[in-house]
Short mmCIF file of C-alpha atoms and ligand atoms in Angstrom, two decimals:
data_model
loop_
_atom_site.label_atom_id
_atom_site.label_comp_id
_atom_site.label_asym_id
_atom_site.label_seq_id
_atom_site.Cartn_x
_atom_site.Cartn_y
_atom_site.Cartn_z
CA MET A 7 8.09 14.10 14.27
CA GLU A 8 6.66 11.74 16.87
CA LYS A 9 8.16 8.25 16.82
CA LYS A 10 6.62 5.00 17.95
CA ARG A 11 8.06 1.58 18.71
CA LEU A 12 7.37 -0.82 15.84
CA GLY A 13 6.44 -3.72 18.06
CA LYS A 14 9.03 -6.36 18.79
CA THR A 15 11.35 -5.04 16.06
CA GLU A 16 12.21 -2.31 18.60
CA LEU A 17 12.68 0.11 15.70
CA MET A 18 11.53 3.61 16.64
CA VAL A 19 9.71 4.77 13.51
CA SER A 20 8.12 8.08 12.59
CA VAL A 21 4.29 8.00 12.74
CA VAL A 22 4.28 8.95 9.06
CA GLY A 23 6.39 6.84 6.70
CA MET A 24 6.89 7.02 2.98
CA GLY A 25 4.88 4.60 0.83
CA GLY A 26 6.92 3.73 -2.26
CA ILE A 27 4.18 2.82 -4.77
CA PRO A 28 3.94 6.14 -6.66
CA ILE A 29 7.71 6.41 -7.16
CA GLN A 30 7.38 4.01 -10.07
CA ARG A 31 5.41 6.59 -12.01
CA TYR A 32 8.15 9.21 -11.68
CA ASP A 33 11.92 9.44 -11.99
CA GLU A 34 15.12 9.40 -9.98
CA LYS A 35 15.17 13.16 -9.52
CA ALA A 36 11.62 13.28 -8.15
CA THR A 37 12.49 10.37 -5.85
CA LEU A 38 15.56 12.14 -4.50
CA ASP A 39 13.60 15.36 -3.92
CA THR A 40 10.92 13.39 -2.09
CA LEU A 41 13.49 11.58 0.05
CA ILE A 42 15.16 14.86 0.96
CA ALA A 43 11.79 16.28 2.00
CA CYS A 44 11.08 13.14 4.03
CA LYS A 45 14.37 13.43 5.88
CA GLU A 46 13.81 17.11 6.60
CA ALA A 47 10.30 16.39 7.87
CA GLY A 48 11.56 13.71 10.26
CA ILE A 49 10.31 10.67 8.33
CA ASN A 50 12.60 7.71 8.96
CA PHE A 51 10.64 4.77 7.50
CA ILE A 52 10.26 3.83 3.83
CA ASP A 53 8.15 0.99 2.49
CA SER A 54 8.58 -0.35 -1.02
CA ALA A 55 8.04 -3.66 -2.84
CA ARG A 56 9.59 -5.81 -5.52
CA ALA A 57 6.28 -5.40 -7.33
CA TYR A 58 6.63 -1.60 -7.55
CA SER A 59 8.95 -1.81 -10.60
CA VAL A 60 11.71 0.84 -10.22
CA SER A 61 10.69 2.00 -6.74
CA GLU A 62 13.43 0.13 -4.80
CA GLU A 63 16.06 1.09 -7.35
CA TYR A 64 15.26 4.81 -7.32
CA ILE A 65 15.15 4.82 -3.53
CA GLY A 66 18.52 3.03 -3.46
CA LYS A 67 20.03 5.67 -5.72
CA GLY A 68 18.61 8.44 -3.54
CA LEU A 69 20.08 6.83 -0.44
CA GLN A 70 23.52 6.93 -2.01
CA GLN A 71 23.30 10.70 -1.69
CA LEU A 72 21.40 10.96 1.56
CA GLY A 73 23.06 8.12 3.45
CA ARG A 74 21.70 4.64 4.03
CA ASP A 75 21.27 5.31 7.74
CA SER A 76 18.77 8.10 7.14
CA PHE A 77 15.89 5.64 6.94
CA TYR A 78 14.68 2.24 8.05
CA LEU A 79 13.99 0.29 4.88
CA ALA A 80 11.05 -2.03 4.45
CA THR A 81 10.10 -3.89 1.31
CA LYS A 82 8.22 -7.01 0.28
CA SER A 83 7.91 -9.83 -2.23
CA LEU A 84 4.93 -11.58 -3.79
CA ASN A 85 6.98 -14.69 -4.34
CA ARG A 86 5.67 -17.69 -2.41
CA THR A 87 8.52 -20.18 -2.93
CA LYS A 88 11.73 -20.40 -0.95
CA GLU A 89 13.99 -19.94 -3.95
CA GLY A 90 11.92 -17.14 -5.49
CA PHE A 91 11.58 -15.23 -2.24
CA TYR A 92 15.27 -15.56 -1.41
CA ASN A 93 16.22 -14.31 -4.88
CA ASP A 94 13.86 -11.37 -4.41
CA ILE A 95 15.64 -10.49 -1.16
CA LEU A 96 18.95 -10.48 -3.03
CA THR A 97 17.45 -8.25 -5.73
CA SER A 98 16.06 -5.84 -3.14
CA LEU A 99 19.49 -5.61 -1.46
CA LYS A 100 21.06 -4.83 -4.81
CA ASN A 101 18.39 -2.27 -5.70
CA PHE A 102 18.65 -0.49 -2.36
CA GLN A 103 22.47 -0.73 -2.57
CA THR A 104 22.64 -1.94 1.00
CA ASP A 105 23.87 -4.96 2.98
CA VAL A 106 20.81 -5.30 5.15
CA ILE A 107 17.09 -4.53 4.94
CA ASP A 108 15.36 -3.66 8.19
CA LEU A 109 12.01 -5.27 7.45
CA TYR A 110 11.19 -7.77 4.71
CA GLN A 111 7.54 -8.66 4.26
CA ILE A 112 5.55 -11.37 2.58
CA HIS A 113 3.41 -9.25 0.26
CA ASN A 114 -0.37 -9.37 -0.05
CA LEU A 115 -1.12 -12.83 1.26
CA GLY A 116 -4.77 -13.57 0.52
CA LYS A 117 -5.40 -17.18 -0.44
CA GLN A 118 -5.31 -20.25 1.80
CA GLU A 119 -3.21 -22.11 -0.76
CA ASP A 120 -0.61 -19.33 -0.60
CA PHE A 121 -0.70 -19.44 3.20
CA ASP A 122 0.01 -23.19 3.07
CA LYS A 123 2.71 -22.63 0.45
CA ILE A 124 4.70 -19.97 2.33
CA PHE A 125 4.91 -22.12 5.45
CA SER A 126 5.87 -25.30 3.58
CA GLU A 127 9.45 -26.58 3.58
CA ASP A 128 9.92 -25.00 0.19
CA GLY A 129 8.06 -21.82 1.08
CA ALA A 130 8.86 -18.12 1.33
CA TYR A 131 8.96 -18.06 5.12
CA GLU A 132 11.92 -20.47 5.13
CA ALA A 133 13.76 -18.09 2.80
CA ALA A 134 13.02 -15.16 5.10
CA LEU A 135 14.38 -17.10 8.09
CA GLN A 136 17.50 -18.05 6.15
CA ALA A 137 18.12 -14.45 5.07
CA GLN A 138 17.58 -13.32 8.66
CA ARG A 139 20.15 -15.85 9.94
CA GLU A 140 22.58 -14.62 7.28
CA GLY A 141 22.10 -11.01 8.39
CA LYS A 142 20.55 -9.92 5.09
CA ILE A 143 17.27 -8.87 6.69
CA LYS A 144 16.57 -7.90 10.28
CA HIS A 145 12.86 -8.53 10.74
CA ILE A 146 10.07 -10.45 9.00
CA GLY A 147 6.63 -8.97 8.42
CA VAL A 148 3.54 -9.61 6.35
CA SER A 149 0.98 -7.60 4.40
CA ALA A 150 -2.61 -8.59 3.68
CA HIS A 151 -5.85 -7.00 2.50
CA ILE A 152 -8.38 -9.55 3.73
CA LYS A 153 -9.31 -9.44 7.40
CA GLU A 154 -9.76 -13.18 8.01
CA MET A 155 -6.42 -14.01 6.39
CA ALA A 156 -4.68 -11.21 8.28
CA MET A 157 -5.97 -12.64 11.57
CA GLN A 158 -4.78 -16.11 10.59
CA LEU A 159 -1.32 -14.67 9.86
CA ILE A 160 -1.21 -12.77 13.15
CA GLU A 161 -2.09 -15.91 15.08
CA THR A 162 0.89 -17.79 13.65
CA GLU A 163 3.04 -15.49 15.83
CA LYS A 164 5.71 -15.74 13.14
CA PHE A 165 5.75 -12.08 12.10
CA SER A 166 7.01 -8.91 13.75
CA THR A 167 4.74 -6.57 11.81
CA LEU A 168 1.38 -6.50 10.07
CA GLN A 169 0.67 -4.19 7.14
CA PHE A 170 -3.04 -3.73 6.43
CA PRO A 171 -5.25 -1.06 4.79
CA PHE A 172 -6.62 1.41 7.29
CA ASN A 173 -8.19 4.83 6.85
CA ALA A 174 -11.21 6.87 7.74
CA VAL A 175 -13.48 4.86 5.45
CA GLU A 176 -11.87 1.44 5.96
CA ASN A 177 -11.42 0.74 9.63
CA GLN A 178 -12.12 -2.99 9.69
CA GLY A 179 -8.49 -3.45 10.72
CA THR A 180 -9.20 -2.31 14.29
CA GLU A 181 -9.81 -5.83 15.62
CA LEU A 182 -6.64 -7.05 13.89
CA PHE A 183 -4.58 -4.24 15.27
CA ILE A 184 -5.74 -4.91 18.84
CA ARG A 185 -4.65 -8.53 18.51
CA ALA A 186 -1.39 -7.53 16.82
CA HIS A 187 -0.60 -5.28 19.76
CA GLU A 188 -1.32 -8.07 22.23
CA LEU A 189 1.36 -10.08 20.42
CA ASP A 190 3.73 -7.09 20.30
CA MET A 191 3.58 -6.73 16.51
CA GLY A 192 4.16 -3.37 14.84
CA VAL A 193 1.19 -2.07 12.84
CA ILE A 194 1.76 -0.44 9.45
CA ALA A 195 -1.32 1.27 8.00
CA MET A 196 -1.32 1.22 4.21
CA LYS A 197 -3.72 3.27 2.09
CA PRO A 198 -4.18 5.98 4.76
CA LEU A 199 -5.73 8.17 2.07
CA GLY A 200 -7.80 5.34 0.61
CA GLY A 201 -5.58 5.10 -2.48
CA GLY A 202 -6.32 8.77 -3.24
CA ILE A 203 -10.07 8.73 -2.72
CA LEU A 204 -9.65 10.72 0.51
CA GLY A 205 -7.40 13.24 -1.23
CA GLU A 206 -9.96 16.02 -0.86
CA VAL A 207 -9.93 15.56 2.95
CA ALA A 208 -6.27 14.52 3.21
CA ASP A 209 -5.60 16.62 6.32
CA SER A 210 -8.41 15.06 8.31
CA ALA A 211 -7.64 11.60 6.98
CA MET A 212 -4.00 11.79 8.09
CA LYS A 213 -4.98 13.16 11.50
CA TYR A 214 -7.48 10.32 11.87
CA ILE A 215 -4.72 7.75 11.38
CA VAL A 216 -1.78 9.15 13.26
CA GLN A 217 -3.91 9.83 16.32
CA ASN A 218 -4.99 6.21 16.44
CA ASP A 219 -2.95 4.51 19.17
CA LEU A 220 -3.28 1.16 17.40
CA VAL A 221 -1.36 2.36 14.33
CA THR A 222 2.42 2.52 14.61
CA VAL A 223 3.17 4.08 11.22
CA ALA A 224 0.97 5.23 8.33
CA ILE A 225 2.53 5.05 4.87
CA PRO A 226 0.84 7.35 2.37
CA GLY A 227 2.25 6.97 -1.12
CA MET A 228 4.35 10.05 -1.85
CA ASN A 229 6.38 11.24 -4.80
CA THR A 230 6.68 14.99 -4.35
CA PRO A 231 8.04 17.22 -1.56
CA GLU A 232 4.63 18.94 -1.48
CA GLN A 233 2.89 15.70 -0.58
CA VAL A 234 5.47 15.05 2.13
CA MET A 235 4.88 18.49 3.60
CA GLN A 236 1.11 18.16 3.43
CA ASN A 237 0.99 14.72 5.04
CA THR A 238 3.48 15.49 7.78
CA ALA A 239 1.96 18.87 8.58
CA ALA A 240 -1.45 17.23 8.99
CA ALA A 241 0.08 14.63 11.29
CA LYS A 242 1.45 17.33 13.56
CA LYS A 243 -1.88 19.11 13.95
CA GLY A 244 -4.03 18.52 17.01
CA PRO A 245 -6.99 16.17 17.40
CA LEU A 246 -9.78 16.05 14.82
CA THR A 247 -12.29 18.85 15.27
CA GLU A 248 -16.01 18.08 15.38
CA GLU A 249 -16.28 19.59 11.90
CA GLU A 250 -13.56 17.29 10.55
CA LYS A 251 -15.15 14.25 12.17
CA ALA A 252 -18.46 15.11 10.50
CA GLU A 253 -16.71 15.61 7.16
CA LEU A 254 -15.06 12.17 7.39
CA LYS A 255 -18.34 10.54 8.41
CA LYS A 256 -20.11 12.09 5.44
CA ILE A 257 -17.50 11.00 2.92
CA SER A 258 -17.35 7.55 4.46
CA GLU A 259 -21.11 7.13 3.99
CA GLU A 260 -20.88 8.35 0.40
CA ILE A 261 -18.03 6.07 -0.63
CA GLY A 262 -18.96 2.89 1.23
CA LYS A 263 -16.42 0.04 1.22
CA ASP A 264 -16.71 -1.03 -2.36
CA PHE A 265 -14.28 1.28 -4.13
CA CYS A 266 -11.08 0.99 -6.15
CA ARG A 267 -7.96 1.82 -4.09
CA ARG A 268 -5.84 2.24 -7.24
CA CYS A 269 -3.35 -0.32 -5.92
CA GLY A 270 -2.75 -1.74 -9.42
CA TYR A 271 -2.69 -5.38 -8.31
CA CYS A 272 -5.21 -6.18 -11.07
CA GLN A 273 -2.72 -5.16 -13.73
CA PRO A 274 -1.68 -6.00 -16.37
CA CYS A 275 -4.97 -6.43 -18.18
CA THR A 276 -4.95 -9.15 -20.82
CA VAL A 277 -5.85 -6.65 -23.55
CA GLY A 278 -4.02 -3.64 -22.13
CA ILE A 279 -6.81 -1.66 -20.44
CA ASP A 280 -5.57 0.73 -17.76
CA ILE A 281 -7.96 -0.70 -15.16
CA PRO A 282 -7.35 1.68 -12.22
CA GLY A 283 -7.42 4.54 -14.71
CA VAL A 284 -10.91 3.52 -15.85
CA MET A 285 -12.18 2.66 -12.37
CA VAL A 286 -11.38 6.15 -11.17
CA PHE A 287 -13.98 7.56 -13.59
CA GLU A 288 -16.72 5.90 -11.54
CA GLY A 289 -16.05 8.37 -8.76
CA TYR A 290 -15.89 11.32 -11.12
CA ILE A 291 -19.27 10.35 -12.55
CA LYS A 292 -21.10 9.27 -9.41
CA ARG A 293 -19.65 11.53 -6.72
CA TYR A 294 -18.13 14.59 -8.26
CA GLY A 295 -20.46 15.37 -11.16
CA LEU A 296 -17.48 15.63 -13.52
CA SER A 297 -18.84 13.44 -16.31
CA ASP A 298 -18.04 15.83 -19.17
CA TRP A 299 -14.46 16.35 -18.08
CA ALA A 300 -14.02 12.63 -17.35
CA LYS A 301 -15.38 11.68 -20.77
CA GLY A 302 -12.79 13.92 -22.41
CA ARG A 303 -10.05 12.14 -20.50
CA TYR A 304 -11.49 8.70 -21.15
CA GLU A 305 -11.51 9.36 -24.88
CA THR A 306 -7.74 9.69 -24.85
CA SER A 307 -7.31 6.18 -23.34
CA ALA A 308 -5.14 3.93 -25.50
CA VAL A 309 -7.44 0.94 -24.92
CA LYS A 310 -11.11 1.47 -24.07
CA ALA A 311 -13.01 -0.69 -21.58
CA SER A 312 -15.16 -1.90 -24.47
CA GLU A 313 -12.16 -4.05 -25.49
CA CYS A 314 -12.59 -6.17 -22.33
CA ILE A 315 -12.94 -9.84 -23.22
CA ASN A 316 -14.20 -10.74 -19.75
CA CYS A 317 -11.32 -13.15 -19.14
CA GLY A 318 -11.65 -12.61 -15.38
CA VAL A 319 -7.88 -12.47 -14.73
CA CYS A 320 -8.10 -9.05 -13.10
CA LYS A 321 -10.96 -10.12 -10.81
CA GLN A 322 -8.81 -12.91 -9.42
CA ARG A 323 -6.08 -10.45 -8.61
CA CYS A 324 -8.11 -7.66 -6.99
CA PRO A 325 -7.64 -8.03 -3.22
CA TYR A 326 -10.92 -6.19 -2.64
CA GLY A 327 -13.00 -8.57 -4.73
CA LEU A 328 -14.26 -5.86 -7.09
CA ASN A 329 -16.16 -6.99 -10.17
CA ILE A 330 -13.83 -5.15 -12.50
CA PRO A 331 -15.19 -6.20 -15.93
CA GLU A 332 -18.73 -5.23 -14.90
CA ARG A 333 -17.65 -1.89 -13.48
CA ILE A 334 -15.40 -0.78 -16.31
CA THR A 335 -18.10 -1.81 -18.79
CA TRP A 336 -20.56 0.35 -16.85
CA VAL A 337 -18.15 3.31 -17.20
CA ASP A 338 -17.75 2.68 -20.93
CA ASN A 339 -21.51 2.41 -21.47
CA TYR A 340 -22.10 5.55 -19.45
CA PHE A 341 -19.74 7.60 -21.59
CA ASN A 342 -21.12 6.12 -24.81
CA GLN A 343 -24.64 7.11 -23.84
CA MET A 344 -23.75 10.69 -22.95
S1 LIG B 12 -11.57 -9.20 -17.57
FE1 LIG B 12 -11.35 -7.50 -19.01
S2 LIG B 12 -10.34 -5.92 -17.81
FE2 LIG B 12 -10.03 -7.82 -16.71
S3 LIG B 12 -8.03 -8.59 -17.46
FE3 LIG B 12 -9.64 -9.53 -18.70
S4 LIG B 12 -9.80 -8.18 -20.48
FE4 LIG B 12 -8.72 -7.01 -18.90
S1 LIG B 13 -9.58 -2.70 -9.27
FE1 LIG B 13 -8.88 -3.70 -7.37
S2 LIG B 13 -6.79 -4.39 -7.82
FE2 LIG B 13 -7.33 -2.95 -9.42
S3 LIG B 13 -6.52 -1.01 -8.71
FE3 LIG B 13 -8.66 -1.12 -8.03
S4 LIG B 13 -8.60 -1.98 -5.98
FE4 LIG B 13 -6.60 -2.36 -6.90
#
């Protein structure tokens, strides 16, 4: 598989990497099978996070069998304090069963107060520098979902990589990526399949990303060998055909920008609603005409959206600013009126 230089880290990474979010929904065996498929397909970059529950741990166990040197390891922490972030680095090292992590990122920085916090004397960035001096991590990166904040982070010139959502329906990262390249930062495209919403045009969506010179590595979430094969095969195919371009344009117009990426950052819900699980029904109702089937699935939910107490906690957490209580209530009302 084609490899690109990940900016000033000088790591040569495969244009498709493995996103570690979905691992947490599966088991060690599925993780190992996926890692084996990644290695065979030429993937050499894995991205995980402390926030992805067992993801780091399962990957670490898999690497015991495959060899630590098979992959460059990237992970990230949501902790904003020096002590908390440093402890998270130690936990990640333990989980991955390794002495050094290639890229450690400050995860999902969105608020100005968090920006100020991480760069304070007692902030996460100090911990990252300390761990780097101690040889526990090699490079420091950052991930963000909000364009203005991402640009602010780039301009600090303190990071070697930027991780930002980018796909055929969400290409507002272009301006960021141009600036990141000027500063020799590596660019990691998260959500290349729009959190699953581009699943029906996955081939075209992967081609769209890997052929973009501004993207160093795209990291679709993967937890089966089949997904690895599909994503890497698409990446090896030639340029987008006119037909594929038209297909992506059509779907982009249908979806707009205001959709749930199923990232799970809004969780846990105060009353136990599976928020991404309910949000996904919007698409089934509005775009796919699958209301009957979706209603059947919704009825098996442990906690219905009607239980929402409108506490607003989830809204604060959603990096895309979605009005979750309003939207899940709409889904609930829709099914009740069917
Ligand atoms: S607003 Fe509703 S959905 Fe969101 S956390 Fe509160 S109870 Fe859960
Ligand atoms: S509602 Fe927002 S935070 Fe929750 S899964 Fe969807 S995009 Fe992510």
